[in-house]
Amino acid sequence: MTHDSPYSMDLLINHITNLVTVRALGSRFKRGKEMTDIGLIRDGAVGIDNERIVFVGTSSDVDESRAKYVINGKGKTVTPGFVDSHTHLVFAGTREHEFSLRNAGASYAEIHRSGGGINNTVRATRSASKEELLRLSLHRLDTCLSFGTTTVEIKSGYGLTFEHEVKMLEVIQELRERHVLDVVSTCLGAHTIPFDYKDRRQDYIAMLLDQLIPYVAEHRLAEFVDVFCEEGAFSIDEGRSILQRAVDKGLGVKVHADQLTSLGGSRLAAEFGAVSADHLDHLSDEDIVAMKRSGTVAVVLPGVSLFLGLPMADARRLIEQGLPVAVATDANPGSCMSENIQLMMTVAGTMMHLTVEEIFTAVTLNAAAALRRSEILGSIEVGKQADLLIFDVPSYEMIPYHMGVNHLSCVIKRGRKVLDTMQEKFND
Ligand code: NIG
Ligand code: FE
């Protein structure tokens, strides 16, 4: 915008029937009871200028003539862009045969132990070129966007050699340049011991510690390092040495924690002040206390339990005991083949017993906090990045309630329209 412009806003969305701001008023996340406060404004207005939010309030407080373009929000719901804080979206090959095997009675852990599972995707991903991975992943990011995800975290973890992990992380870097979504990169070299290191476990861990993590830090290929702490994957002691190396190299840390068994991953996450601990299906009260003390975001993944036919994490208990809870997809070919964050919102309600307000906090502000982004993302507040969703429904409750139906009609990313079924003309 030029200095002599008569306007002070590039865009104004006015007369919004339900404006869900999730205002944080400076806090990093909402925990416990605070999660029910979504800062709802009726007949709301949001002004945007130059990628940022410059006005949030009611229609009666805003002067339409100061906006270059106005969208009529009557009958609509506007929310912050959704943040999907946990995915494994870069992969080749699919595992529909395992879906069938599980439905016939095999467990996820059995398939993993018998050399399938993650290792199946490792074989396919190693065989794929960077161009092929890029093509597949760009398409998946389009799907994420179509459901309202405007920021996505993506983990490596299907290469599992130095060379192929670096390949995956370079693909993730390229996605950041090639797609409108904000992409956050996590190195998950510690996903499992790959089949070809089966009898050389220590060699694989040494490669992570001495080669991969230092290289990733030096070349800024990821912001976080994650470890899958689980029987059949990495022990707590192994996880500790991997996270320690990450911290020593200046990287943030996350943990796939207490998913299938209560191994102690969430307490390890707390020990390192991890930004998030994810899954959390088997937690003790002491684990919760430790996470609360360290300010670690509890990321629950209802789609995994739904897809694997397993009991849900007790997210209600996490909220009651005062943790900040986020909900993510965990989109991956093995344990949750879905990019649809809105589906996770519905399941978080029906199966994890979150209220609709808690659900919105869990996929916006708290999810941004799980990626160290809540200063700039996750709520509709003056100064934040203008990532907004417009839904063609007059009440926010309709969004998770009208299960499986997508009411999203417009996505505004950094102040620009990137998806639009309303044919708005404001930045054509
Ligand atoms: O987050 N838990 C481990 N890793 C993934 C699943 C990966 C896969 O099965 O391909 C998860 O569920
Ligand atoms: Fe995962």
Coordinates of C-alpha atoms and ligand atoms in Angstrom, one line a residue:
M1 CA 0.0 0.0 0.0
T2 CA 1.4 3.4 -0.9
H3 CA 1.6 6.2 1.6
D4 CA -0.8 8.5 -0.2
S5 CA -3.6 5.9 -0.3
P6 CA -6.9 7.2 1.0
Y7 CA -7.5 3.8 2.7
S8 CA -6.2 2.5 5.9
M9 CA -7.4 -1.1 5.2
D10 CA -6.8 -3.2 2.2
L11 CA -9.8 -5.3 3.2
L12 CA -12.6 -5.2 5.7
I13 CA -14.9 -8.1 6.6
N14 CA -17.9 -6.4 8.1
H15 CA -21.2 -7.5 9.7
I16 CA -19.8 -10.9 10.6
T17 CA -22.6 -12.9 12.3
N18 CA -20.1 -14.9 14.4
L19 CA -16.5 -13.7 14.7
V20 CA -14.5 -16.2 16.7
T21 CA -11.3 -14.3 17.7
V22 CA -9.8 -16.7 20.3
R23 CA -8.2 -13.5 21.6
A24 CA -5.2 -14.4 23.8
L25 CA -4.5 -10.9 25.2
G26 CA -0.8 -11.6 25.2
S27 CA -0.8 -15.2 26.6
R28 CA 1.1 -17.9 24.7
F29 CA -1.9 -20.4 25.0
K30 CA -5.1 -21.0 26.9
R31 CA -5.1 -23.8 29.5
G32 CA -7.8 -25.5 31.5
K33 CA -11.0 -23.4 31.8
E34 CA -9.5 -20.6 29.7
M35 CA -10.0 -22.8 26.7
T36 CA -13.7 -22.1 26.7
D37 CA -13.1 -18.3 26.0
I38 CA -13.1 -18.0 22.3
G39 CA -13.7 -14.2 22.3
L40 CA -16.9 -14.4 20.3
I41 CA -18.0 -11.1 18.7
R42 CA -21.5 -10.9 17.1
D43 CA -21.9 -8.5 14.2
G44 CA -18.1 -8.3 14.1
A45 CA -15.6 -6.7 11.8
V46 CA -12.0 -7.4 11.0
G47 CA -9.8 -5.0 9.1
I48 CA -6.7 -6.1 7.3
D49 CA -3.8 -4.1 5.9
N50 CA -0.6 -5.3 4.4
E51 CA -0.7 -9.0 5.7
R52 CA -1.7 -7.9 9.2
I53 CA -4.9 -7.5 11.2
V54 CA -5.4 -3.8 12.0
F55 CA -8.9 -3.7 13.3
V56 CA -11.0 -6.2 15.4
G57 CA -14.3 -5.1 16.9
T58 CA -18.0 -4.7 16.0
S59 CA -19.4 -3.3 12.8
S60 CA -20.7 -0.2 14.6
D61 CA -17.1 0.7 15.5
V62 CA -15.7 0.6 12.0
D63 CA -15.8 3.1 9.1
E64 CA -16.4 1.1 5.9
S65 CA -15.2 4.0 3.7
R66 CA -11.7 3.5 5.0
A67 CA -11.5 0.1 3.4
K68 CA -10.4 -0.5 -0.2
Y69 CA -12.6 -3.6 -0.4
V70 CA -15.4 -4.8 1.9
I71 CA -16.8 -8.3 2.2
N72 CA -20.2 -8.7 3.7
G73 CA -20.0 -11.2 6.6
K74 CA -23.7 -11.4 7.2
G75 CA -24.7 -15.0 7.8
K76 CA -21.1 -16.0 8.0
T77 CA -18.7 -17.3 10.6
V78 CA -15.1 -16.0 10.6
T79 CA -12.3 -17.8 12.6
P80 CA -8.5 -17.8 12.7
G81 CA -6.9 -20.1 10.1
F82 CA -6.5 -23.5 11.5
V83 CA -3.0 -24.7 12.6
D84 CA -2.2 -28.4 12.1
S85 CA 0.7 -28.8 14.5
H86 CA 1.5 -32.5 13.8
T87 CA 1.7 -34.2 10.4
H88 CA 3.9 -36.6 8.4
L89 CA 2.7 -35.3 5.0
V90 CA 5.8 -36.0 2.9
F91 CA 5.7 -39.6 2.0
A92 CA 5.4 -41.9 -1.0
G93 CA 3.2 -45.0 -1.3
T94 CA 0.1 -45.8 0.7
R95 CA -0.8 -48.6 3.1
E96 CA -4.5 -49.4 2.5
H97 CA -3.6 -53.2 2.9
E98 CA -2.7 -52.5 6.5
F99 CA -6.0 -50.7 7.0
S100 CA -7.7 -53.9 5.9
L101 CA -5.4 -56.1 8.0
R102 CA -6.2 -54.0 11.1
N103 CA -9.9 -54.1 10.5
A104 CA -9.6 -57.9 10.4
G105 CA -7.9 -57.9 13.8
A106 CA -4.2 -57.2 13.4
S107 CA -2.8 -54.5 15.7
Y108 CA -0.8 -51.4 14.6
A109 CA 2.1 -52.6 16.8
E110 CA 2.0 -56.2 15.4
I111 CA 2.2 -54.9 11.8
H112 CA 5.1 -52.6 12.9
R113 CA 7.0 -55.5 14.6
S114 CA 6.6 -57.8 11.6
G115 CA 8.5 -55.2 9.4
G116 CA 5.5 -53.5 7.9
G117 CA 4.1 -50.2 9.1
I118 CA 6.5 -47.3 9.1
N119 CA 9.1 -49.4 7.3
N120 CA 6.8 -49.9 4.4
T121 CA 6.6 -46.2 3.9
V122 CA 10.3 -45.9 4.4
R123 CA 10.9 -48.3 1.4
A124 CA 8.5 -46.3 -0.8
T125 CA 9.9 -42.9 0.3
R126 CA 13.5 -43.9 -0.3
S127 CA 12.6 -45.0 -3.8
A128 CA 10.9 -41.7 -4.7
S129 CA 12.7 -38.8 -6.2
K130 CA 12.5 -35.3 -4.6
E131 CA 10.3 -34.2 -7.5
E132 CA 7.9 -37.0 -6.9
L133 CA 7.7 -36.3 -3.2
L134 CA 7.2 -32.6 -3.9
R135 CA 4.4 -33.3 -6.4
L136 CA 2.6 -35.6 -3.9
S137 CA 3.1 -33.2 -1.0
L138 CA 1.9 -30.1 -2.8
H139 CA -1.3 -31.9 -3.6
R140 CA -1.8 -32.9 0.1
L141 CA -1.2 -29.3 1.2
D142 CA -3.9 -28.2 -1.2
T143 CA -6.2 -30.7 0.6
C144 CA -5.2 -29.3 4.0
L145 CA -6.0 -25.8 2.7
S146 CA -9.4 -26.8 1.4
F147 CA -10.4 -27.7 5.0
G148 CA -9.0 -24.5 6.5
T149 CA -5.5 -25.3 7.6
T150 CA -3.3 -22.3 7.0
T151 CA -0.2 -23.4 8.9
V152 CA 1.1 -27.0 8.9
E153 CA 4.0 -28.7 10.6
I154 CA 5.6 -31.6 8.6
K155 CA 8.0 -34.1 10.0
S156 CA 10.6 -36.1 8.2
G157 CA 11.0 -39.7 9.4
Y158 CA 10.4 -41.9 6.4
G159 CA 13.9 -41.6 5.0
L160 CA 15.8 -43.0 8.0
T161 CA 19.3 -42.8 6.5
F162 CA 21.3 -39.6 6.6
E163 CA 20.8 -39.1 2.8
H164 CA 17.1 -39.8 2.7
E165 CA 16.3 -37.8 5.8
V166 CA 18.1 -34.8 4.3
K167 CA 16.1 -35.4 1.1
M168 CA 12.8 -35.3 3.0
L169 CA 13.8 -32.2 4.9
E170 CA 14.8 -30.5 1.6
V171 CA 11.5 -31.3 0.2
I172 CA 9.8 -29.7 3.2
Q173 CA 12.0 -26.6 2.7
E174 CA 10.9 -26.4 -0.9
L175 CA 7.2 -26.8 0.1
R176 CA 7.7 -23.6 2.1
E177 CA 8.6 -21.8 -1.0
R178 CA 6.2 -23.4 -3.3
H179 CA 2.9 -23.4 -1.3
V180 CA 0.9 -20.6 0.3
L181 CA 0.6 -22.4 3.6
D182 CA 3.1 -21.7 6.3
V183 CA 5.1 -24.9 6.7
V184 CA 7.1 -25.7 9.9
S185 CA 9.7 -28.4 9.6
T186 CA 10.6 -31.1 12.2
C187 CA 13.3 -33.7 11.9
L188 CA 12.0 -37.1 13.0
G189 CA 15.1 -39.1 12.1
A190 CA 14.2 -40.9 15.4
H191 CA 10.9 -42.3 14.1
T192 CA 12.0 -46.0 14.3
I193 CA 15.1 -48.1 13.7
P194 CA 14.9 -48.8 9.9
F195 CA 14.9 -52.4 8.6
D196 CA 18.5 -52.1 7.3
Y197 CA 19.8 -51.0 10.7
K198 CA 17.9 -53.8 12.5
D199 CA 21.1 -55.3 14.0
R200 CA 23.0 -52.0 14.1
R201 CA 20.8 -50.0 16.5
Q202 CA 23.8 -48.1 18.0
D203 CA 25.1 -47.2 14.6
Y204 CA 21.7 -45.7 13.6
I205 CA 21.6 -43.6 16.8
A206 CA 25.2 -42.5 16.3
M207 CA 24.3 -41.4 12.8
L208 CA 21.4 -39.3 14.3
L209 CA 23.6 -37.8 17.0
D210 CA 26.8 -37.2 15.1
Q211 CA 25.7 -36.6 11.5
L212 CA 22.0 -35.8 11.0
I213 CA 21.2 -33.5 13.9
P214 CA 24.3 -31.3 13.5
Y215 CA 23.7 -31.1 9.7
V216 CA 20.1 -30.2 10.2
A217 CA 21.0 -27.4 12.6
E218 CA 23.8 -26.1 10.5
H219 CA 21.7 -26.0 7.3
R220 CA 18.6 -24.9 9.1
L221 CA 16.6 -27.8 7.7
A222 CA 14.3 -28.0 10.7
E223 CA 13.2 -26.0 13.6
F224 CA 12.4 -29.0 15.9
V225 CA 13.6 -32.5 16.5
D226 CA 11.1 -35.1 17.5
V227 CA 11.5 -38.6 18.9
F228 CA 9.0 -41.5 18.8
C229 CA 9.5 -42.9 22.4
E230 CA 7.8 -46.3 22.3
E231 CA 8.4 -50.0 22.6
G232 CA 9.7 -51.0 19.2
A233 CA 10.9 -47.5 18.5
F234 CA 13.2 -45.5 20.9
S235 CA 13.7 -45.9 24.7
I236 CA 13.5 -43.0 27.1
D237 CA 17.3 -43.1 27.5
E238 CA 17.8 -43.1 23.8
G239 CA 15.3 -40.3 23.4
R240 CA 17.1 -38.3 26.1
S241 CA 20.4 -38.4 24.2
I242 CA 18.7 -37.4 20.9
L243 CA 16.9 -34.5 22.5
Q244 CA 20.0 -33.4 24.3
R245 CA 21.9 -33.2 21.1
A246 CA 19.1 -31.2 19.5
V247 CA 19.0 -28.8 22.4
D248 CA 22.8 -28.5 22.2
K249 CA 22.6 -27.6 18.6
G250 CA 19.9 -24.9 19.3
L251 CA 16.9 -26.8 18.0
G252 CA 13.5 -27.0 19.6
V253 CA 12.1 -30.4 20.7
K254 CA 8.9 -32.4 20.6
V255 CA 8.1 -36.0 21.6
H256 CA 5.7 -38.7 20.3
A257 CA 4.8 -39.6 23.8
D258 CA 2.9 -42.4 25.6
Q259 CA 0.9 -43.4 22.5
L260 CA 0.7 -47.1 22.7
T261 CA 2.2 -47.7 26.2
S262 CA 3.1 -45.5 29.1
L263 CA 6.8 -45.4 28.5
G264 CA 7.4 -42.0 30.0
G265 CA 7.8 -39.8 26.9
S266 CA 5.7 -37.0 28.2
R267 CA 7.9 -36.7 31.3
L268 CA 10.9 -36.7 29.0
A269 CA 9.3 -33.9 27.1
A270 CA 8.7 -32.0 30.3
E271 CA 12.4 -32.6 31.4
F272 CA 13.5 -30.8 28.2
G273 CA 10.8 -28.0 28.3
A274 CA 9.6 -29.4 25.0
V275 CA 7.3 -27.1 23.1
S276 CA 4.8 -30.1 22.8
A277 CA 4.3 -33.7 23.7
D278 CA 2.0 -35.5 21.3
H279 CA -0.4 -38.4 21.4
L280 CA -0.7 -38.9 25.2
D281 CA -3.0 -41.9 25.2
H282 CA -1.4 -43.3 28.4
L283 CA -0.7 -40.6 31.0
S284 CA -0.3 -40.7 34.8
D285 CA -1.2 -37.8 37.0
E286 CA 2.5 -37.2 37.6
D287 CA 3.1 -36.9 33.9
I288 CA 0.4 -34.2 33.7
V289 CA 1.9 -32.3 36.6
A290 CA 5.4 -32.5 35.0
M291 CA 4.0 -31.1 31.7
K292 CA 2.2 -28.4 33.4
R293 CA 5.3 -27.2 35.1
S294 CA 7.3 -27.2 31.9
G295 CA 4.6 -25.3 29.9
T296 CA 4.5 -28.1 27.3
V297 CA 1.5 -28.1 25.0
A298 CA -0.5 -31.4 25.1
V299 CA -1.3 -32.3 21.5
V300 CA -4.0 -35.0 21.1
L301 CA -4.7 -36.7 17.8
P302 CA -8.2 -38.1 17.7
G303 CA -7.9 -39.1 14.1
V304 CA -5.3 -41.8 15.1
S305 CA -7.6 -43.5 17.6
L306 CA -10.4 -43.3 15.2
F307 CA -8.3 -44.7 12.3
L308 CA -6.7 -47.5 14.5
G309 CA -9.9 -48.3 16.3
L310 CA -8.2 -47.6 19.7
P311 CA -9.5 -45.7 22.8
M312 CA -9.1 -42.0 22.7
A313 CA -6.6 -40.0 24.8
D314 CA -8.3 -38.6 27.9
A315 CA -8.2 -35.0 26.7
R316 CA -11.0 -34.0 29.2
R317 CA -8.7 -34.9 32.1
L318 CA -5.8 -33.0 30.6
I319 CA -8.0 -29.9 30.4
E320 CA -9.5 -30.4 33.9
Q321 CA -6.0 -30.7 35.3
G322 CA -5.0 -27.4 33.7
L323 CA -3.0 -28.2 30.6
P324 CA -3.1 -26.3 27.3
V325 CA -4.5 -28.9 24.8
A326 CA -4.1 -28.7 21.0
V327 CA -5.8 -31.0 18.4
A328 CA -3.9 -32.0 15.2
T329 CA -4.4 -34.5 12.4
D330 CA -1.2 -36.6 12.5
A331 CA -1.8 -37.0 8.8
N332 CA 0.3 -40.0 7.7
P333 CA -0.3 -43.1 5.6
G334 CA -0.2 -45.5 8.6
S335 CA -2.1 -44.3 11.6
C336 CA -4.3 -41.5 10.2
M337 CA -4.7 -41.1 6.5
S338 CA -6.5 -37.7 6.5
E339 CA -5.6 -34.1 6.1
N340 CA -9.0 -33.0 7.3
I341 CA -8.6 -30.9 10.5
Q342 CA -12.4 -30.4 10.5
L343 CA -12.9 -34.1 10.9
M344 CA -10.6 -34.1 13.9
M345 CA -12.6 -31.2 15.4
T346 CA -15.8 -33.3 15.2
V347 CA -14.1 -36.4 16.7
A348 CA -12.5 -34.3 19.5
G349 CA -16.0 -33.3 20.4
T350 CA -17.9 -36.6 20.1
M351 CA -15.2 -39.0 21.4
M352 CA -12.9 -36.8 23.5
H353 CA -15.7 -34.7 24.9
L354 CA -14.3 -31.3 24.2
T355 CA -16.8 -28.5 24.0
V356 CA -17.0 -26.6 20.7
E357 CA -15.3 -23.7 22.3
E358 CA -12.4 -25.9 23.5
I359 CA -12.1 -27.4 20.1
F360 CA -11.7 -24.0 18.4
T361 CA -9.0 -23.0 20.9
A362 CA -7.3 -26.4 20.3
V363 CA -6.9 -26.0 16.6
T364 CA -6.0 -22.3 16.6
L365 CA -4.1 -20.6 19.5
N366 CA -2.9 -23.7 21.3
A367 CA -1.9 -25.4 18.1
A368 CA 0.1 -22.3 17.2
A369 CA 1.7 -22.5 20.6
A370 CA 2.7 -26.1 19.9
L371 CA 4.8 -24.7 17.1
R372 CA 6.1 -21.6 18.9
R373 CA 4.0 -19.4 16.6
S374 CA 1.3 -18.1 18.9
E375 CA 2.8 -14.6 19.1
I376 CA 1.9 -14.1 15.5
L377 CA -0.7 -16.8 14.7
G378 CA -3.7 -18.6 16.2
S379 CA -6.0 -15.7 17.0
I380 CA -7.7 -12.7 15.4
E381 CA -6.0 -9.8 17.2
V382 CA -4.5 -6.5 16.0
G383 CA -0.9 -7.0 14.9
K384 CA -1.2 -10.7 14.1
Q385 CA -0.8 -12.2 10.7
A386 CA -4.1 -12.0 8.7
D387 CA -4.8 -15.7 8.4
L388 CA -8.6 -16.0 8.4
L389 CA -11.3 -18.4 7.4
I390 CA -14.8 -17.5 6.3
F391 CA -17.5 -20.2 6.7
D392 CA -20.8 -20.0 5.0
V393 CA -22.7 -20.7 8.3
P394 CA -24.1 -18.2 10.8
S395 CA -22.9 -20.0 13.9
Y396 CA -19.4 -21.4 14.7
E397 CA -21.0 -24.5 16.3
M398 CA -22.2 -25.6 12.9
I399 CA -18.6 -26.3 11.8
P400 CA -17.8 -29.4 13.9
Y401 CA -21.5 -30.3 14.3
H402 CA -22.3 -30.6 10.6
M403 CA -20.1 -33.6 10.4
G404 CA -18.1 -34.4 7.2
V405 CA -19.5 -31.3 5.4
N406 CA -17.2 -28.5 4.6
H407 CA -18.7 -25.0 4.9
L408 CA -15.5 -23.2 4.3
S409 CA -16.0 -20.6 1.6
C410 CA -12.9 -18.3 1.7
V411 CA -9.4 -18.5 3.1
I412 CA -7.4 -15.4 3.6
K413 CA -3.7 -16.1 4.1
R414 CA -1.3 -13.2 5.0
G415 CA -4.1 -10.8 3.9
R416 CA -4.6 -12.4 0.5
K417 CA -7.4 -14.6 -0.7
V418 CA -6.0 -18.0 -1.5
L419 CA -9.2 -20.0 -1.7
D420 CA -12.6 -18.7 -2.5
T421 CA -15.9 -20.2 -3.4
M422 CA -17.7 -16.8 -2.9
Q423 CA -15.9 -15.3 -5.9
E424 CA -14.8 -12.2 -3.9
K425 CA -12.8 -9.8 -6.1
F426 CA -10.7 -8.1 -3.5
N427 CA -7.2 -9.0 -4.7
D428 CA -7.7 -10.3 -8.2
Ligands
NIG1 O1 2.4 -40.4 14.7 N1 3.6 -42.9 16.1 C1 4.4 -43.0 15.2 N2 4.4 -42.4 14.0 C2 3.2 -42.0 13.3 C3 2.7 -43.1 12.4 C4 3.6 -43.3 11.3 C5 3.2 -44.4 10.4 O2 2.5 -45.3 10.8 O3 3.6 -44.2 9.2 C6 2.2 -41.5 14.2 O4 1.1 -42.1 14.5
FE2 FE 2.9 -38.6 14.4

